[in-house]
mmCIF file of C-alpha atoms and ligand atoms in Angstrom:
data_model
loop_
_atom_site.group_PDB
_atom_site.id
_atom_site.type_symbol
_atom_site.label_atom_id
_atom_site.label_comp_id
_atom_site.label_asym_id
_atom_site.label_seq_id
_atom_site.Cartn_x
_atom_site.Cartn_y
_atom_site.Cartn_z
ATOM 1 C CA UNK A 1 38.140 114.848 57.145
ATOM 2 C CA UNK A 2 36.869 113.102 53.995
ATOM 3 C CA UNK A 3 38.516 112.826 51.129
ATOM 4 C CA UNK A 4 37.158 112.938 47.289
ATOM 5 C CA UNK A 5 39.288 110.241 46.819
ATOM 6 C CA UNK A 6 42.382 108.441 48.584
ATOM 7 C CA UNK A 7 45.188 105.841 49.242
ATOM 8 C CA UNK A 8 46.275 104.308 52.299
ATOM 9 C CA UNK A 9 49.209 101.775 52.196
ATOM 10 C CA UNK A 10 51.418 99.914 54.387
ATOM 11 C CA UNK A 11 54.600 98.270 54.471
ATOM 12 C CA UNK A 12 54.282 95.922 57.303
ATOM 13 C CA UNK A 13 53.666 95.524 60.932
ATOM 14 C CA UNK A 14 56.182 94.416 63.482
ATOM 15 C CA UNK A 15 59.502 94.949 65.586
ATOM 16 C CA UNK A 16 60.546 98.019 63.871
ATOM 17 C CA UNK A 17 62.466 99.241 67.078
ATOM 18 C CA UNK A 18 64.842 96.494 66.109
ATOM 19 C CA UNK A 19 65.543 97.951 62.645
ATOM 20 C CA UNK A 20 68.155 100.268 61.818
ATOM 21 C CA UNK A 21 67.030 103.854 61.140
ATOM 22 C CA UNK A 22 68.475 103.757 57.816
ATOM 23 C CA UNK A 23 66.729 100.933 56.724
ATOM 24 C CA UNK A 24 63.056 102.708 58.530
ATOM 25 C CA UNK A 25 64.359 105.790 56.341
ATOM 26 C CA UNK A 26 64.751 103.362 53.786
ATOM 27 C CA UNK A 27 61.187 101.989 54.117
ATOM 28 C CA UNK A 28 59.932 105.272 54.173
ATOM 29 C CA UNK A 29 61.281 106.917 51.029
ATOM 30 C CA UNK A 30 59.939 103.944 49.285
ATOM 31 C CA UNK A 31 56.473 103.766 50.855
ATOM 32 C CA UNK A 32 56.264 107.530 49.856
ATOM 33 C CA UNK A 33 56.926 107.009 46.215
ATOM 34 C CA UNK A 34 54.379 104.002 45.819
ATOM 35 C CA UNK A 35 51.659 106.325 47.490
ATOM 36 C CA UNK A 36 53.133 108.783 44.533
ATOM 37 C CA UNK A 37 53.182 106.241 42.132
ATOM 38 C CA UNK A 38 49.964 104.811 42.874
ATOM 39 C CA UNK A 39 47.563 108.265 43.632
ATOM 40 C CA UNK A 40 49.066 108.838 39.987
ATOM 41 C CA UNK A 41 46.688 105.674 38.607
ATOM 42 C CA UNK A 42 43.575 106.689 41.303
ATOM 43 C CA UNK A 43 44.035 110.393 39.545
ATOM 44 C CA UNK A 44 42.845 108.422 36.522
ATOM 45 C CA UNK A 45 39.887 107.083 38.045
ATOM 46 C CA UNK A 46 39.917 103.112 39.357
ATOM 47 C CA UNK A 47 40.920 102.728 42.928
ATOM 48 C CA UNK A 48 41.282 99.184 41.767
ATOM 49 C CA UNK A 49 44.122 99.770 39.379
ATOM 50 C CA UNK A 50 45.663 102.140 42.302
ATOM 51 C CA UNK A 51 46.016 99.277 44.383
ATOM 52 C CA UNK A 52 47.244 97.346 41.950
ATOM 53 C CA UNK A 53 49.943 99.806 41.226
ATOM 54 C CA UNK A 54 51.230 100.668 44.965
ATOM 55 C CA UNK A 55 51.052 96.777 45.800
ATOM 56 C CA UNK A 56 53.486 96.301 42.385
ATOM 57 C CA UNK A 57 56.000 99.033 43.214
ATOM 58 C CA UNK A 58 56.793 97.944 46.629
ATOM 59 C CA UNK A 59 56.586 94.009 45.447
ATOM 60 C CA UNK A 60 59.809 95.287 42.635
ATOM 61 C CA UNK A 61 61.200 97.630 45.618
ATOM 62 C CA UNK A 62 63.446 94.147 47.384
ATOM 63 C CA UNK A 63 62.901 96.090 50.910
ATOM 64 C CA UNK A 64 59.933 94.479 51.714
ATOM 65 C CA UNK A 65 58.651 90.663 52.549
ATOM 66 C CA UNK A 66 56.539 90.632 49.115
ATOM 67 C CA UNK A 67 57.805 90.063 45.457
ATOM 68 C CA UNK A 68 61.768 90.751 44.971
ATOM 69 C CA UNK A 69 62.288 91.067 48.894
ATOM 70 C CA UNK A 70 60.346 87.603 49.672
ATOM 71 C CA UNK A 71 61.827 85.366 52.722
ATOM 72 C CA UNK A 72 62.527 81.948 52.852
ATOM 73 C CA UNK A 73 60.912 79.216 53.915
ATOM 74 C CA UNK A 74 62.441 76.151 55.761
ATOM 75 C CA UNK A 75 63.044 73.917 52.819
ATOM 76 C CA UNK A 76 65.116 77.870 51.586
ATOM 77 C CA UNK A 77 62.471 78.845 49.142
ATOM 78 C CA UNK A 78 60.549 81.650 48.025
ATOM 79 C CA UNK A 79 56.544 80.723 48.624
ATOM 80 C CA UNK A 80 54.174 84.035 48.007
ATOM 81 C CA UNK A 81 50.653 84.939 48.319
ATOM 82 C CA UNK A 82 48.658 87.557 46.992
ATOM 83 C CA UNK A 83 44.860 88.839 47.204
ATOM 84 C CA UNK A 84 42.878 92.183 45.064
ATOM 85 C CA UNK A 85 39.293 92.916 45.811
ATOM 86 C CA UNK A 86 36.857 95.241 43.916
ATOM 87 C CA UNK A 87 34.332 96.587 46.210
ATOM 88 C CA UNK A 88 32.480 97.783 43.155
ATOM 89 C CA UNK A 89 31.454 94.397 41.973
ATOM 90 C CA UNK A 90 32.772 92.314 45.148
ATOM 91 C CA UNK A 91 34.694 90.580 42.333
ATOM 92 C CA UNK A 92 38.253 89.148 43.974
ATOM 93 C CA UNK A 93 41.546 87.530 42.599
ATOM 94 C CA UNK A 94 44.250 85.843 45.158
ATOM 95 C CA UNK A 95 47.206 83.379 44.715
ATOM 96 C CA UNK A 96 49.149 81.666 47.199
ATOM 97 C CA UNK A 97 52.416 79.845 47.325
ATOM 98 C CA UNK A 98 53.869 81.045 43.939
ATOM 99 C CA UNK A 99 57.129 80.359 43.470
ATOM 100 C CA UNK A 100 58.307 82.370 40.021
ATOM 101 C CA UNK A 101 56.299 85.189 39.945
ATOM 102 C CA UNK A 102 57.616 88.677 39.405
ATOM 103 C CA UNK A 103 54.609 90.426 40.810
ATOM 104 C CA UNK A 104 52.019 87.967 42.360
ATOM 105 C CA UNK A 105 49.467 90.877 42.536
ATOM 106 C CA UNK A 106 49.279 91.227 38.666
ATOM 107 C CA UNK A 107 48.445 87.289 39.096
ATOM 108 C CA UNK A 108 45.546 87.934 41.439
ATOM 109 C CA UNK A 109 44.281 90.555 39.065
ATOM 110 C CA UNK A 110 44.340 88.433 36.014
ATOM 111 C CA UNK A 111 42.685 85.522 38.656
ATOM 112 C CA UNK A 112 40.256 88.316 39.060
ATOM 113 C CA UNK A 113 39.518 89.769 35.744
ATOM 114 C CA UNK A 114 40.380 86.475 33.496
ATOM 115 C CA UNK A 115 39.122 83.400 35.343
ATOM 116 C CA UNK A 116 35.254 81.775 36.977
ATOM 117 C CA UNK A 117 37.989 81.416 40.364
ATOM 118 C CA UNK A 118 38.725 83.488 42.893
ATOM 119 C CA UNK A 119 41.774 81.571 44.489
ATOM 120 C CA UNK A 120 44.613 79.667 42.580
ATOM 121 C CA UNK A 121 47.501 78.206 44.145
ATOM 122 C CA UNK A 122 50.539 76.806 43.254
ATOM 123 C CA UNK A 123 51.923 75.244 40.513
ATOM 124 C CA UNK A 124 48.606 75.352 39.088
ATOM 125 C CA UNK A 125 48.422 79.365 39.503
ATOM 126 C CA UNK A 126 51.707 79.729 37.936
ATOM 127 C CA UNK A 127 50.312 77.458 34.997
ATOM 128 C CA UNK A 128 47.560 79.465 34.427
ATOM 129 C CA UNK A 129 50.162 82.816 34.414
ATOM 130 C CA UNK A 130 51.762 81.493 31.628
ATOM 131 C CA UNK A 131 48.582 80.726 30.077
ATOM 132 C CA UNK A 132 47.472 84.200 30.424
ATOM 133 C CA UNK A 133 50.391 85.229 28.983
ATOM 134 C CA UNK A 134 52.668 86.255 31.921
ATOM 135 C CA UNK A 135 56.324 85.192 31.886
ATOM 136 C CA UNK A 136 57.789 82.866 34.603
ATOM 137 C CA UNK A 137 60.533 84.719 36.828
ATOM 138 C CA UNK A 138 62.264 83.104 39.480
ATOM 139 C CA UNK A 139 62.581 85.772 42.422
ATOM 140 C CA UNK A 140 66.555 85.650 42.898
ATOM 141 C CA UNK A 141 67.548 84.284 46.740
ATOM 142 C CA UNK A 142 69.985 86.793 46.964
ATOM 143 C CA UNK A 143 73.040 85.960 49.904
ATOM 144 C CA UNK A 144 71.631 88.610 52.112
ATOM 145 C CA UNK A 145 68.299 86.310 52.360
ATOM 146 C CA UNK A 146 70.722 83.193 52.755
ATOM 147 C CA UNK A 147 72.782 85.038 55.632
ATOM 148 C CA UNK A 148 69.042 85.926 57.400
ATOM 149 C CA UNK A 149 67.691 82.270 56.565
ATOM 150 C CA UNK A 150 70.982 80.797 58.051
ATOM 151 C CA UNK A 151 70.813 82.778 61.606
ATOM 152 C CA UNK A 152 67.480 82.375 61.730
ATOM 153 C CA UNK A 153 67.608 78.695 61.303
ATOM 154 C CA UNK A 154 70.303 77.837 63.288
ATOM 155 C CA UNK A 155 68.894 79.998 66.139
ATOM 156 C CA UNK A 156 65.405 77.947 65.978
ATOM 157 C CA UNK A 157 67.367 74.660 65.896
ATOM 158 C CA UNK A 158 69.230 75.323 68.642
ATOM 159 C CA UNK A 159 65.553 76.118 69.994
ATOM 160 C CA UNK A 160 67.057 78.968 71.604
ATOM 161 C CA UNK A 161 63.488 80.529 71.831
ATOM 162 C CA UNK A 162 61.658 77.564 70.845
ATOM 163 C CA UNK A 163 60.148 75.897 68.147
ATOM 164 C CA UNK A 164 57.612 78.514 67.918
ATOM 165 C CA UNK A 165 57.877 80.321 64.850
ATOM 166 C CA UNK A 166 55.968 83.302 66.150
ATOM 167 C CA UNK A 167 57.732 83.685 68.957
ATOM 168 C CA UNK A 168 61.336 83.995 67.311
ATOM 169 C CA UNK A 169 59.398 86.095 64.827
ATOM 170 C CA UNK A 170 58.640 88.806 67.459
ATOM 171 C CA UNK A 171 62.263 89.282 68.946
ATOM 172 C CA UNK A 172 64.590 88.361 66.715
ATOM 173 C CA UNK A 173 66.089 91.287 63.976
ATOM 174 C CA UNK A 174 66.840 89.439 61.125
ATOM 175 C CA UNK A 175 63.068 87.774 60.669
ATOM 176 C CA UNK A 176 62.320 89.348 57.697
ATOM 177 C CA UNK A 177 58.804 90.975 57.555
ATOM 178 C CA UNK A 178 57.275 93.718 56.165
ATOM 179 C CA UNK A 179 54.301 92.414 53.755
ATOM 180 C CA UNK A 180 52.820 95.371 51.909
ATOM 181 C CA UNK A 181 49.294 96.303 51.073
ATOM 182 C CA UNK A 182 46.985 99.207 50.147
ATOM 183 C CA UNK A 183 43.807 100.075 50.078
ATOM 184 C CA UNK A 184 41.775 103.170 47.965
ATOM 185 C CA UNK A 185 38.756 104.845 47.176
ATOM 186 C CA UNK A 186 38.503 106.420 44.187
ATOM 187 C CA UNK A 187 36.319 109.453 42.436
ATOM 188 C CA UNK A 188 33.475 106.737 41.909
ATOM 189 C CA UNK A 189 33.388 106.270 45.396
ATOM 190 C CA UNK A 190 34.611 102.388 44.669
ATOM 191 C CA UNK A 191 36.697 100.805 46.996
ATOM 192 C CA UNK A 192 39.455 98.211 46.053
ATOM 193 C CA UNK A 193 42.218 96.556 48.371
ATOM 194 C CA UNK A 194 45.396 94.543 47.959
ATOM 195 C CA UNK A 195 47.533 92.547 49.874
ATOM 196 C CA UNK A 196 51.064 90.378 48.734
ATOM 197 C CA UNK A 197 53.775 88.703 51.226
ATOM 198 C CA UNK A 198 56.132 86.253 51.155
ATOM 199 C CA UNK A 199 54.736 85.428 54.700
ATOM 200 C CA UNK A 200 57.391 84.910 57.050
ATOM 201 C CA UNK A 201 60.950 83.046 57.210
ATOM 202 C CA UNK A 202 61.138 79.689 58.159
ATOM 203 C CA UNK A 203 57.382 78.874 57.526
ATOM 204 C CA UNK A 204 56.758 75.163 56.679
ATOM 205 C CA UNK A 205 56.412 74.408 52.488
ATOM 206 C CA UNK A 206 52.718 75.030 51.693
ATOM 207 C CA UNK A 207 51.687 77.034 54.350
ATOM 208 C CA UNK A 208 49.469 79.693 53.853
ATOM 209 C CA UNK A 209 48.941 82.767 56.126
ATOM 210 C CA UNK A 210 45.805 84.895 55.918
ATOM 211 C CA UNK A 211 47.561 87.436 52.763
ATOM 212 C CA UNK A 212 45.586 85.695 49.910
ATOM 213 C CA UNK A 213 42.144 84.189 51.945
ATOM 214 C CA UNK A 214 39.634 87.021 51.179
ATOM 215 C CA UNK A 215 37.607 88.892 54.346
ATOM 216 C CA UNK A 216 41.530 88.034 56.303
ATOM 217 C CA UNK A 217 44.478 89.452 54.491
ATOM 218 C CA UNK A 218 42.323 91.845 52.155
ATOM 219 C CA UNK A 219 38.128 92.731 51.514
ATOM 220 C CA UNK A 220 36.522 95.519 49.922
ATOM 221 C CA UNK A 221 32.687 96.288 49.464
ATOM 222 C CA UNK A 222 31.538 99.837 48.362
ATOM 223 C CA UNK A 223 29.242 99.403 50.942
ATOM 224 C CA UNK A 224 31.379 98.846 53.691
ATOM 225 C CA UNK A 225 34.404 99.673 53.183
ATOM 226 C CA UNK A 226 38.012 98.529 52.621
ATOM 227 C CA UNK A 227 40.645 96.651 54.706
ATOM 228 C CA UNK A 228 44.734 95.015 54.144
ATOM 229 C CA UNK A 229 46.048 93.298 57.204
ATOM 230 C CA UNK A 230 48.982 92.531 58.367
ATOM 231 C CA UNK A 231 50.912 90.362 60.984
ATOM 232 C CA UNK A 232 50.732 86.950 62.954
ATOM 233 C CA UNK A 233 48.812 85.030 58.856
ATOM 234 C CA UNK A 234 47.454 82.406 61.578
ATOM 235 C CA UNK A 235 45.420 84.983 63.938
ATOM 236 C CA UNK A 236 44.495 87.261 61.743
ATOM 237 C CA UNK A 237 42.530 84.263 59.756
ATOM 238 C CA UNK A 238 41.052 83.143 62.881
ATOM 239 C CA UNK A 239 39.436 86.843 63.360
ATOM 240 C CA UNK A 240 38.485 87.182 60.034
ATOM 241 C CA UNK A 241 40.731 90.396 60.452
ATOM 242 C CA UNK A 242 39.368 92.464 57.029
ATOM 243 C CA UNK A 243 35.979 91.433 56.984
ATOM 244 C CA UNK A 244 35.826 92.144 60.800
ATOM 245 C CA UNK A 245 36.757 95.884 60.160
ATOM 246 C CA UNK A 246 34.555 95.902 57.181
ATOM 247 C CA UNK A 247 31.657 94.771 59.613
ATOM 248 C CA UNK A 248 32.055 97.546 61.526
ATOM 249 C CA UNK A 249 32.016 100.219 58.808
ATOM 250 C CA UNK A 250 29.275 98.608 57.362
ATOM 251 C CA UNK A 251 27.416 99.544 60.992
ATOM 252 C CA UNK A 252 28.518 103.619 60.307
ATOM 253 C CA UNK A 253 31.667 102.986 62.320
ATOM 254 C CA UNK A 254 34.542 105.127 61.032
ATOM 255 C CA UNK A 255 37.377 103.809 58.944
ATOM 256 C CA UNK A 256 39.696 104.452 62.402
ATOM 257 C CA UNK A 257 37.645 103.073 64.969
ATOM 258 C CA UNK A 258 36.960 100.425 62.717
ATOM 259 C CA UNK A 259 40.375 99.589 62.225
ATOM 260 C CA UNK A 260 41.047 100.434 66.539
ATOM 261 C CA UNK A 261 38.084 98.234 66.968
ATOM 262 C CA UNK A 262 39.540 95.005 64.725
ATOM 263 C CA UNK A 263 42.897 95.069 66.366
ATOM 264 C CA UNK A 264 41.672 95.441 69.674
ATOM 265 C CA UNK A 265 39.998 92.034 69.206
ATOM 266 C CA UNK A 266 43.221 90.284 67.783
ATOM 267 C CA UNK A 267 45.111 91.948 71.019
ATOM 268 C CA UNK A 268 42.170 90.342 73.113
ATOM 269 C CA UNK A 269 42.489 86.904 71.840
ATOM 270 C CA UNK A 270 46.361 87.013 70.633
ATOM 271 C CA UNK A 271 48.004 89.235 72.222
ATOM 272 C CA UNK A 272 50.374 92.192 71.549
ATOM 273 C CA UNK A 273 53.274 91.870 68.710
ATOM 274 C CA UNK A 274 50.078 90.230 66.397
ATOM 275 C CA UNK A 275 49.437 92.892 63.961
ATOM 276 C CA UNK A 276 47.785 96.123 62.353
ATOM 277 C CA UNK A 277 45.472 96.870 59.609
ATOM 278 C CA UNK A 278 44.472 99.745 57.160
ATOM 279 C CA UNK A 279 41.501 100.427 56.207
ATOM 280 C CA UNK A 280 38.915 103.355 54.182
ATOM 281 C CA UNK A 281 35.407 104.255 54.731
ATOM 282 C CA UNK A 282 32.705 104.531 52.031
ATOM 283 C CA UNK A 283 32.366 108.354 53.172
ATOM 284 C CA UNK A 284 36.580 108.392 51.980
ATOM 285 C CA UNK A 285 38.268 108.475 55.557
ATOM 286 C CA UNK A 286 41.064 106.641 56.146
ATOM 287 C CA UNK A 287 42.123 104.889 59.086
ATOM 288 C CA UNK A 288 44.776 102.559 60.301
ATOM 289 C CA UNK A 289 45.591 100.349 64.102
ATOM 290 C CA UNK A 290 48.405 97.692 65.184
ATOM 291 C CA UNK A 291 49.646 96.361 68.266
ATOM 292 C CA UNK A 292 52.933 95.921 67.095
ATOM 293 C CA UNK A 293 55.651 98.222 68.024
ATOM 294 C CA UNK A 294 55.189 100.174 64.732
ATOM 295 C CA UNK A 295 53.608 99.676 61.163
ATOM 296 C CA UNK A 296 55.312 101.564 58.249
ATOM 297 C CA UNK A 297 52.308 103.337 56.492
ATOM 298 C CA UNK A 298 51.675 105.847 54.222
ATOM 299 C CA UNK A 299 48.825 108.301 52.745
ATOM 300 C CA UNK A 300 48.083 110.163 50.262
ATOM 301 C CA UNK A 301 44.452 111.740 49.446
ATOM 302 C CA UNK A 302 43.286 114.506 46.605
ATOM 303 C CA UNK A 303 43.365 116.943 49.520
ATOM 304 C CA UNK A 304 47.024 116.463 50.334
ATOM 305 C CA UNK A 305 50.284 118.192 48.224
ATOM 306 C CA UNK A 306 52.461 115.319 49.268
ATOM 307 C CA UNK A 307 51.919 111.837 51.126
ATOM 308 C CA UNK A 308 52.411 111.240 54.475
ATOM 309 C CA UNK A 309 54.276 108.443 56.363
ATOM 310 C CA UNK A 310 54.854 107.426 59.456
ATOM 311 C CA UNK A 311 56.492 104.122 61.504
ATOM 312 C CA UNK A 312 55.874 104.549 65.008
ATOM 313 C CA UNK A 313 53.403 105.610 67.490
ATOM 314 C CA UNK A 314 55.107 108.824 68.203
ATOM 315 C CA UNK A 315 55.225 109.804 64.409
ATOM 316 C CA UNK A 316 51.373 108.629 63.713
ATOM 317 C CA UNK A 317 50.665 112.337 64.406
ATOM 318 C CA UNK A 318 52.092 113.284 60.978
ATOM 319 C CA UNK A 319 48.839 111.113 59.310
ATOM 320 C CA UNK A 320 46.466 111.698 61.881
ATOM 321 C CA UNK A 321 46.167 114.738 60.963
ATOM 322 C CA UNK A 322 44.397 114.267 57.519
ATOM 323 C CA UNK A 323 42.136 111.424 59.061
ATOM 324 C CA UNK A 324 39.179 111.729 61.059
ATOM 325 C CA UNK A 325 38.111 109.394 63.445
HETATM 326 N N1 LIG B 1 50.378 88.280 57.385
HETATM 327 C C1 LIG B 1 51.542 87.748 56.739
HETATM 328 C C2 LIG B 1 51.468 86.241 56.797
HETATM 329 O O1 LIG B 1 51.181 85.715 57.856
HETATM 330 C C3 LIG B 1 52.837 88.191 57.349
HETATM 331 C C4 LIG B 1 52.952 89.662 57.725
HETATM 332 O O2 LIG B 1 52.022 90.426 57.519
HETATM 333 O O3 LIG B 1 54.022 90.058 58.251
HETATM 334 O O4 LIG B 1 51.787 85.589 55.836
#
């Protein structure tokens, strides 16, 4: 099926079998009203701006790892990155390791629409925010995130399962994940993507996972296509995870097997439990792959009454069928 124009967004890849099912219904609900809230802007015209807009409400939602719902690192802080792409002009904006940032998105976009740069990070980024006019806001580390940080922490001290961050990532409930993206093609037939996290808990001070570097966390070219990753920041750099399923969709590949394709590479090198990816063709079809046990995703296209969304492999049904391979 191809769409006049469309939205595809996700809320993270990962361990959602450990999750509560109110807090998947949760997810859900709000993953449904940012595909709402953003197919409202790509109505208007700029798939760019719809990005934008779904990447924003689920940054100000708190029940995801991006903007207000941000985990900690080690040293208890809030460090997050952020990436936009316009596959019109190829122009791109991306931030990383912001500290007191409402929505680091609307930071990439002024990076992208205000500044020679494509990347700021930093104190330097959030200089530049307030140069541009945007006000300084501390996310608040509410004691939900301290109770998380704490069992976390003392759980990797004790080195129950290691020092190996990604290990105690994949098996233990209260890692907090869930970095959000989305990616849209709009009347134009331009493609824009967007990706923000607050990467994972317990990452070292500085680090910065694949979210903000363009062609890994996020990449857009009207003639290729459009991709958001998410998952293990460090392997999905090291396959160049976006630009890989742009590759293929540059070749005619569909925005599915594209997608099937990129993670089946990451599974080849990495492993299971490393992540998924969304992605849209220039012909408007969607498509979407992860090795995790589910990614929360959600679609919404002009052919569609109401979005759908799905979490696991056995719901994936519900999308599939307005996406053709
Ligand atoms: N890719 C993100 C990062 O490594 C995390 C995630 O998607 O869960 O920072």
């Amino acid at each position: 099926m191809t769409h006049k124009y469309g939205i595809i967004l996700h809320g993270g890849a990962g361990r959602y079998r450990l999750f509560t099912k109110e807090f998947i219904e949760k997810r859900k609900q709000e993953l449904k009203k940012a595909a709402l809230y953003s197919f409202d802007e790509l109505k208007k015209g700029s798939a760019l701006d719809a990005v934008e807009a779904a990447v924003e409400y689920m940054e100000d939602s708190g029940l995801f790892n991006a903007g207000k719902g941000s985990s900690l690192t080690i040293t208890k802080e809030v460090e997050m990155d952020a990436g936009i792409m316009d596959g019109k002009t190829l122009r791109c904006g991306a931030v990383a390791c912001v500290k007191s940032i409402k929505n680091p998105i609307k930071l990439a976009r002024l990076v992208l629409e205000k500044t020679d740069h494509i990347f700021l990070a930093g104190p330097g980024a959030e200089k530049v925010a307030e140069i541009l006019g945007m006000k300084r806001e501390p996310i608040v580390v509410t004691s939900e995130k301290i109770r998380k940080f704490e069992k976390a922490f003392r759980l990797w001290l004790k080195g129950k399962w290691g020092t190996h961050l990604f290990r105690l990532k994949t098996i233990y409930r209260d890692f907090i994940e869930g970095t959000v993206g989305a990616v849209a093609i709009d009347k134009y037939r331009n493609i824009a993507a967007a990706t923000s996290t607050g990467g994972y808990s317990l990452k070292l001070p500085g680090r910065i996972g694949d979210t903000p570097l363009v062609g890994c966390g996020f990449y857009a070219d009207n003639s290729a296509g459009g991709a958001s990753a998410t998952g293990i920041g460090e392997y999905l750099t090291l396959i160049f995870a976006c630009k890989t399923a742009c590759d293929f969709m540059r070749q005619g590949v569909s925005a599915m097997k594209a997608a099937e394709a990129t993670i089946d590479i990451l599974t080849r090198r990495f492993g299971l439990h490393t992540g998924g990816i969304i992605t849209v063709d220039p012909m408007g079809r969607l498509g979407f792959a992860y090795n995790t046990q589910g990614m929360s995703k959600s679609i919404m296209t002009s052919g569609m009454s109401e979005p759908a969304v799905a979490v696991f492999p056995e719901e994936d049904h519900i999308m599939l069928k307005f996406i053709k391979k």
